GROMACS .gro file of C-alpha atoms in nm:
model
  322
    1MET     CA    1   0.000   0.000   0.000
    2TRP     CA    2   0.112   0.359  -0.055
    3LYS     CA    3   0.146   0.422   0.319
    4ASP     CA    4   0.424   0.162   0.334
    5LEU     CA    5   0.655   0.382   0.124
    6ILE     CA    6   0.752   0.590   0.426
    7TYR     CA    7   1.063   0.748   0.267
    8GLN     CA    8   0.878   0.859  -0.047
    9LYS     CA    9   0.560   0.999   0.107
   10LYS     CA   10   0.535   1.301  -0.123
   11ILE     CA   11   0.573   1.099  -0.444
   12ALA     CA   12   0.341   0.829  -0.310
   13GLY     CA   13   0.074   1.091  -0.240
   14ILE     CA   14   0.102   1.240  -0.590
   15LEU     CA   15   0.075   0.899  -0.759
   16GLN     CA   16  -0.212   0.782  -0.540
   17LYS     CA   17  -0.415   1.094  -0.627
   18ALA     CA   18  -0.335   1.043  -0.996
   19VAL     CA   19  -0.459   0.684  -0.987
   20ALA     CA   20  -0.770   0.778  -0.789
   21GLY     CA   21  -0.852   1.057  -1.035
   22GLY     CA   22  -0.774   0.851  -1.346
   23ARG     CA   23  -0.495   1.091  -1.447
   24ILE     CA   24  -0.241   0.827  -1.542
   25SER     CA   25   0.062   0.913  -1.753
   26HIS     CA   26   0.157   0.667  -2.025
   27SER     CA   27   0.520   0.667  -1.900
   28TYR     CA   28   0.707   0.737  -1.576
   29LEU     CA   29   1.077   0.782  -1.496
   30PHE     CA   30   1.181   0.711  -1.136
   31MET     CA   31   1.530   0.846  -1.063
   32GLY     CA   32   1.721   0.769  -0.744
   33SER     CA   33   2.025   0.600  -0.594
   34LYS     CA   34   2.040   0.230  -0.523
   35GLY     CA   35   1.829   0.150  -0.218
   36SER     CA   36   1.602   0.453  -0.258
   37GLY     CA   37   1.302   0.229  -0.331
   38LYS     CA   38   1.252   0.270  -0.707
   39GLY     CA   39   1.149  -0.092  -0.752
   40GLU     CA   40   0.904  -0.084  -0.460
   41LEU     CA   41   0.749   0.236  -0.595
   42ALA     CA   42   0.708   0.083  -0.942
   43LEU     CA   43   0.543  -0.231  -0.805
   44GLN     CA   44   0.311  -0.025  -0.585
   45LEU     CA   45   0.202   0.181  -0.885
   46ALA     CA   46   0.139  -0.141  -1.080
   47LYS     CA   47  -0.061  -0.290  -0.790
   48SER     CA   48  -0.271   0.024  -0.745
   49LEU     CA   49  -0.353   0.028  -1.119
   50LEU     CA   50  -0.445  -0.342  -1.142
   51CYS     CA   51  -0.586  -0.409  -0.793
   52LEU     CA   52  -0.917  -0.596  -0.794
   53GLN     CA   53  -1.045  -0.465  -0.461
   54GLY     CA   54  -0.857  -0.147  -0.364
   55GLY     CA   55  -1.012   0.197  -0.361
   56ASN     CA   56  -0.906   0.562  -0.349
   57GLY     CA   57  -0.614   0.492  -0.581
   58ASP     CA   58  -0.456   0.238  -0.346
   59SER     CA   59  -0.393  -0.138  -0.356
   60CYS     CA   60  -0.538  -0.390  -0.115
   61ASP     CA   61  -0.225  -0.611  -0.117
   62THR     CA   62  -0.445  -0.918  -0.060
   63CYS     CA   63  -0.625  -0.983  -0.390
   64ARG     CA   64  -0.499  -1.224  -0.655
   65SER     CA   65  -0.369  -0.942  -0.873
   66CYS     CA   66  -0.170  -0.769  -0.596
   67LYS     CA   67  -0.014  -1.095  -0.480
   68ARG     CA   68   0.085  -1.198  -0.832
   69ILE     CA   69   0.247  -0.859  -0.899
   70GLU     CA   70   0.437  -0.880  -0.570
   71SER     CA   71   0.564  -1.228  -0.656
   72GLY     CA   72   0.660  -1.123  -1.010
   73ASN     CA   73   0.429  -1.351  -1.208
   74HIS     CA   74   0.142  -1.130  -1.323
   75SER     CA   75   0.079  -1.183  -1.695
   76ASP     CA   76   0.015  -0.813  -1.761
   77VAL     CA   77   0.319  -0.678  -1.575
   78TYR     CA   78   0.639  -0.724  -1.776
   79GLN     CA   79   0.979  -0.653  -1.621
   80VAL     CA   80   1.298  -0.593  -1.822
   81LEU     CA   81   1.640  -0.646  -1.660
   82PRO     CA   82   1.993  -0.606  -1.802
   83ASP     CA   83   2.123  -0.908  -1.987
   84GLY     CA   84   2.499  -0.939  -1.937
   85GLY     CA   85   2.539  -0.582  -1.816
   86SER     CA   86   2.312  -0.403  -2.063
   87ILE     CA   87   1.958  -0.398  -2.198
   88LYS     CA   88   1.983  -0.482  -2.564
   89LEU     CA   89   1.785  -0.393  -2.875
   90GLU     CA   90   1.643  -0.746  -2.895
   91GLN     CA   91   1.496  -0.716  -2.543
   92ILE     CA   92   1.308  -0.398  -2.638
   93ARG     CA   93   1.191  -0.560  -2.961
   94LEU     CA   94   1.052  -0.856  -2.764
   95LEU     CA   95   0.888  -0.611  -2.522
   96GLN     CA   96   0.708  -0.443  -2.812
   97GLU     CA   97   0.592  -0.778  -2.946
   98GLU     CA   98   0.460  -0.875  -2.605
   99PHE     CA   99   0.267  -0.549  -2.571
  100SER     CA  100   0.118  -0.572  -2.919
  101ARG     CA  101  -0.100  -0.853  -2.784
  102LYS     CA  102  -0.420  -0.793  -2.589
  103THR     CA  103  -0.415  -0.788  -2.211
  104VAL     CA  104  -0.478  -1.126  -2.055
  105GLU     CA  105  -0.657  -1.047  -1.730
  106SER     CA  106  -0.647  -0.670  -1.673
  107PRO     CA  107  -0.757  -0.347  -1.843
  108ARG     CA  108  -0.393  -0.235  -1.862
  109LYS     CA  109  -0.050  -0.371  -1.944
  110ILE     CA  110   0.249  -0.238  -1.752
  111TYR     CA  111   0.619  -0.274  -1.823
  112ILE     CA  112   0.898  -0.189  -1.581
  113ILE     CA  113   1.253  -0.134  -1.710
  114HIS     CA  114   1.512  -0.175  -1.435
  115GLN     CA  115   1.850   0.003  -1.468
  116ALA     CA  116   1.718   0.186  -1.771
  117GLU     CA  117   2.052   0.365  -1.809
  118SER     CA  118   2.204   0.030  -1.914
  119MET     CA  119   2.006   0.031  -2.241
  120THR     CA  120   2.225   0.048  -2.548
  121LYS     CA  121   2.173   0.349  -2.776
  122GLU     CA  122   1.993   0.124  -3.024
  123ALA     CA  123   1.764  -0.004  -2.748
  124GLN     CA  124   1.692   0.351  -2.628
  125ASN     CA  125   1.601   0.465  -2.979
  126ARG     CA  126   1.369   0.168  -3.026
  127LEU     CA  127   1.205   0.234  -2.688
  128LEU     CA  128   1.165   0.601  -2.782
  129LYS     CA  129   0.953   0.507  -3.082
  130PHE     CA  130   0.740   0.293  -2.849
  131LEU     CA  131   0.698   0.585  -2.607
  132GLU     CA  132   0.607   0.822  -2.891
  133GLU     CA  133   0.307   0.607  -2.985
  134PRO     CA  134   0.132   0.560  -2.647
  135THR     CA  135  -0.196   0.377  -2.607
  136GLY     CA  136  -0.433   0.422  -2.316
  137SER     CA  137  -0.389   0.066  -2.196
  138ILE     CA  138  -0.007   0.064  -2.167
  139VAL     CA  139   0.196   0.220  -1.883
  140ALA     CA  140   0.577   0.233  -1.896
  141ILE     CA  141   0.786   0.269  -1.579
  142LEU     CA  142   1.161   0.332  -1.618
  143LEU     CA  143   1.395   0.306  -1.319
  144THR     CA  144   1.743   0.459  -1.320
  145GLU     CA  145   2.034   0.556  -1.097
  146ARG     CA  146   2.202   0.760  -1.374
  147PRO     CA  147   1.938   0.956  -1.565
  148GLN     CA  148   2.206   1.152  -1.752
  149GLN     CA  149   2.280   0.837  -1.953
  150LEU     CA  150   1.928   0.833  -2.099
  151LEU     CA  151   1.840   1.023  -2.417
  152PRO     CA  152   1.690   1.368  -2.347
  153THR     CA  153   1.398   1.271  -2.568
  154ILE     CA  154   1.318   0.979  -2.335
  155HIS     CA  155   1.312   1.222  -2.042
  156SER     CA  156   1.074   1.448  -2.231
  157ARG     CA  157   0.829   1.160  -2.295
  158CYS     CA  158   0.807   1.062  -1.927
  159GLN     CA  159   0.666   1.208  -1.608
  160THR     CA  160   0.977   1.218  -1.390
  161PHE     CA  161   1.022   1.177  -1.015
  162HIS     CA  162   1.342   1.222  -0.811
  163LEU     CA  163   1.339   0.980  -0.517
  164LEU     CA  164   1.488   1.078  -0.183
  165ASP     CA  165   1.770   0.868  -0.040
  166LYS     CA  166   1.691   0.663   0.267
  167PRO     CA  167   1.847   0.834   0.573
  168TRP     CA  168   2.186   0.679   0.648
  169LYS     CA  169   2.108   0.642   1.019
  170GLU     CA  170   1.798   0.438   0.935
  171ILE     CA  171   2.011   0.211   0.715
  172ALA     CA  172   2.264   0.177   0.998
  173MET     CA  173   1.993   0.071   1.244
  174GLN     CA  174   1.881  -0.205   1.007
  175VAL     CA  175   2.241  -0.321   0.964
  176GLU     CA  176   2.289  -0.327   1.343
  177LYS     CA  177   1.989  -0.559   1.371
  178GLU     CA  178   2.193  -0.811   1.171
  179GLY     CA  179   2.450  -0.824   1.453
  180VAL     CA  180   2.694  -0.561   1.327
  181GLY     CA  181   2.859  -0.325   1.577
  182VAL     CA  182   2.726   0.030   1.596
  183GLY     CA  183   3.038   0.206   1.461
  184GLU     CA  184   3.095  -0.036   1.177
  185ALA     CA  185   2.725  -0.029   1.081
  186ARG     CA  186   2.708   0.351   1.074
  187VAL     CA  187   3.028   0.389   0.873
  188ALA     CA  188   2.918   0.121   0.623
  189ALA     CA  189   2.577   0.287   0.588
  190LEU     CA  190   2.739   0.620   0.505
  191ILE     CA  191   2.966   0.460   0.245
  192ALA     CA  192   2.713   0.228   0.082
  193GLY     CA  193   2.393   0.432   0.095
  194ASN     CA  194   2.170   0.124   0.112
  195GLN     CA  195   2.120  -0.170   0.345
  196GLU     CA  196   2.222  -0.451   0.111
  197GLU     CA  197   2.558  -0.303   0.015
  198ALA     CA  198   2.626  -0.188   0.372
  199LEU     CA  199   2.576  -0.545   0.495
  200ASN     CA  200   2.799  -0.682   0.219
  201LEU     CA  201   3.068  -0.436   0.324
  202CYS     CA  202   3.043  -0.539   0.690
  203HIS     CA  203   3.067  -0.907   0.597
  204LYS     CA  204   3.411  -0.848   0.444
  205GLU     CA  205   3.683  -0.914   0.701
  206SER     CA  206   3.908  -0.663   0.528
  207PHE     CA  207   3.660  -0.381   0.595
  208ALA     CA  208   3.675  -0.405   0.975
  209GLU     CA  209   4.055  -0.438   0.973
  210LEU     CA  210   4.105  -0.149   0.731
  211ARG     CA  211   3.874   0.071   0.936
  212GLN     CA  212   4.074   0.005   1.255
  213ARG     CA  213   4.403   0.071   1.078
  214VAL     CA  214   4.278   0.404   0.941
  215ILE     CA  215   4.156   0.511   1.285
  216LYS     CA  216   4.489   0.424   1.450
  217PHE     CA  217   4.688   0.590   1.173
  218TYR     CA  218   4.509   0.925   1.207
  219GLN     CA  219   4.512   0.914   1.586
  220ARG     CA  220   4.891   0.947   1.593
  221ASN     CA  221   5.044   1.294   1.625
  222TRP     CA  222   5.283   1.320   1.333
  223GLU     CA  223   5.576   1.559   1.362
  224ASP     CA  224   5.813   1.415   1.102
  225ARG     CA  225   5.692   1.410   0.737
  226GLY     CA  226   5.938   1.133   0.657
  227LYS     CA  227   5.803   0.911   0.931
  228VAL     CA  228   5.441   0.960   0.833
  229LEU     CA  229   5.512   0.856   0.473
  230THR     CA  230   5.717   0.554   0.585
  231SER     CA  231   5.440   0.448   0.821
  232PHE     CA  232   5.179   0.498   0.550
  233HIS     CA  233   5.374   0.271   0.314
  234GLU     CA  234   5.416   0.004   0.580
  235GLU     CA  235   5.057   0.017   0.705
  236PHE     CA  236   4.879   0.045   0.373
  237LEU     CA  237   5.071   0.053   0.045
  238LEU     CA  238   5.281  -0.257   0.121
  239SER     CA  239   4.976  -0.438   0.257
  240GLU     CA  240   4.757  -0.668   0.048
  241LEU     CA  241   4.472  -0.525   0.254
  242LEU     CA  242   4.469  -0.198   0.059
  243LYS     CA  243   4.544  -0.345  -0.284
  244ASP     CA  244   4.181  -0.347  -0.403
  245GLU     CA  245   4.035  -0.119  -0.138
  246ILE     CA  246   4.177   0.226  -0.211
  247PRO     CA  247   3.829   0.380  -0.268
  248ILE     CA  248   3.724   0.245   0.075
  249PHE     CA  249   4.044   0.393   0.226
  250PHE     CA  250   3.937   0.735   0.097
  251ASP     CA  251   3.585   0.681   0.235
  252LEU     CA  252   3.714   0.583   0.579
  253THR     CA  253   3.959   0.873   0.585
  254LEU     CA  254   3.689   1.121   0.487
  255ILE     CA  255   3.439   0.985   0.742
  256TRP     CA  256   3.695   1.004   1.026
  257HIS     CA  257   3.755   1.373   0.950
  258ARG     CA  258   3.384   1.437   0.895
  259ASP     CA  259   3.316   1.286   1.238
  260ALA     CA  260   3.579   1.510   1.396
  261LEU     CA  261   3.414   1.815   1.239
  262GLN     CA  262   3.068   1.707   1.357
  263LEU     CA  263   3.204   1.653   1.708
  264ALA     CA  264   3.373   1.994   1.708
  265LEU     CA  265   3.036   2.147   1.616
  266GLY     CA  266   2.861   1.959   1.898
  267ARG     CA  267   2.669   1.722   1.671
  268THR     CA  268   2.751   1.395   1.843
  269ASP     CA  269   2.447   1.218   1.697
  270GLU     CA  270   2.586   1.273   1.346
  271VAL     CA  271   2.911   1.089   1.426
  272ALA     CA  272   2.947   0.762   1.233
  273ASN     CA  273   3.241   0.616   1.431
  274LEU     CA  274   3.026   0.621   1.742
  275ASP     CA  275   3.232   0.348   1.909
  276CYS     CA  276   3.539   0.577   1.891
  277LEU     CA  277   3.403   0.885   2.065
  278THR     CA  278   3.680   0.891   2.327
  279GLN     CA  279   3.953   0.873   2.062
  280LEU     CA  280   3.778   1.134   1.847
  281ASN     CA  281   3.735   1.371   2.141
  282ASP     CA  282   4.105   1.349   2.221
  283TRP     CA  283   4.212   1.382   1.858
  284VAL     CA  284   3.991   1.677   1.766
  285LYS     CA  285   4.150   1.893   2.039
  286SER     CA  286   4.459   1.927   1.818
  287PHE     CA  287   4.269   2.102   1.538
  288SER     CA  288   4.069   2.414   1.476
  289LEU     CA  289   3.756   2.407   1.259
  290MET     CA  290   3.960   2.564   0.980
  291ASP     CA  291   4.222   2.288   1.013
  292LEU     CA  292   3.956   2.018   0.982
  293GLU     CA  293   3.791   2.188   0.684
  294ARG     CA  294   4.130   2.220   0.513
  295ARG     CA  295   4.208   1.852   0.573
  296ILE     CA  296   3.870   1.749   0.432
  297MET     CA  297   3.941   1.952   0.118
  298ASN     CA  298   4.280   1.778   0.091
  299ILE     CA  299   4.105   1.442   0.107
  300LEU     CA  300   3.851   1.537  -0.160
  301ASN     CA  301   4.124   1.674  -0.386
  302GLY     CA  302   4.337   1.364  -0.327
  303ARG     CA  303   4.047   1.139  -0.418
  304TRP     CA  304   3.980   1.334  -0.736
  305ALA     CA  305   4.351   1.315  -0.829
  306TYR     CA  306   4.362   0.939  -0.766
  307GLU     CA  307   4.042   0.871  -0.964
  308SER     CA  308   4.184   1.074  -1.252
  309SER     CA  309   4.524   0.904  -1.260
  310HIS     CA  310   4.501   0.585  -1.048
  311SER     CA  311   4.848   0.680  -0.928
  312LEU     CA  312   4.957   0.606  -0.571
  313PHE     CA  313   5.145   0.935  -0.587
  314ALA     CA  314   4.807   1.108  -0.536
  315LEU     CA  315   4.765   0.915  -0.210
  316GLU     CA  316   5.112   1.007  -0.089
  317GLN     CA  317   5.058   1.375  -0.169
  318MET     CA  318   4.729   1.375   0.022
  319ILE     CA  319   4.892   1.224   0.331
  320LEU     CA  320   5.183   1.472   0.323
  321GLN     CA  321   4.953   1.771   0.277
  322MET     CA  322   4.754   1.673   0.583
   0.00000   0.00000   0.00000
């Protein structure tokens, strides 16, 4: 039911009123990060349109139609997923063939395209022709994390909605319920942005170890630039631990400094490394707000330099500048 979409209340309200008033667009584009609930929103729209018992633009979630949509086997709801990393021309052609037939059990046919940005250019152009010739009985729902990769003409043919991200602290609470420690859960939630990826991150032994190493490294009071670089090489660059985890190293570094800034501003509840409050309190005394802001800029610049060149020199420069 629409009320279950607690993080997308505004969009849910708009769509429910549209269904109740019969003002249904022939195509929708739901844009949002992974974990924002695009798929749930699409299924709820499909259920509300095809529900056998619901009223006021909502679904009942108990009738045959609602249950079949939820389980993914409704004959008039067609879902398209990437095949081998992309959605190909042939998949869109088959979709058109499927929707040229009459509906089997409902007054409408609905198709949902997941990861729409993965469509090849040929597939997008074929879909565009389909969108340009709408019929009253067909509703298209496109889901994407990267709307900039879709043709502008596809955007113009759809009613678009930007979904809000799920609050990171809510994600962290769900991860904690799976037995993950509070600090690790909160840090993983900030990095991943959704529950599934946050849990996957926490299940990697390397994540917990790398997090502890980063914390200990930044806790030390460095006075000799030579020693800090030597220690950095020994702790990270010469370690197999960091070999495939440099993006996570940047994330952990940034979050540690972000936490210090939040603590300095008196926002303890916004601290991710909540299990390290004592260490953070001691560490932050050595810096002014301007120092912390400057270090955060160094981290962001270092990350940009590394992503541009994939050179470890960018990492070394960042450490020395801080």
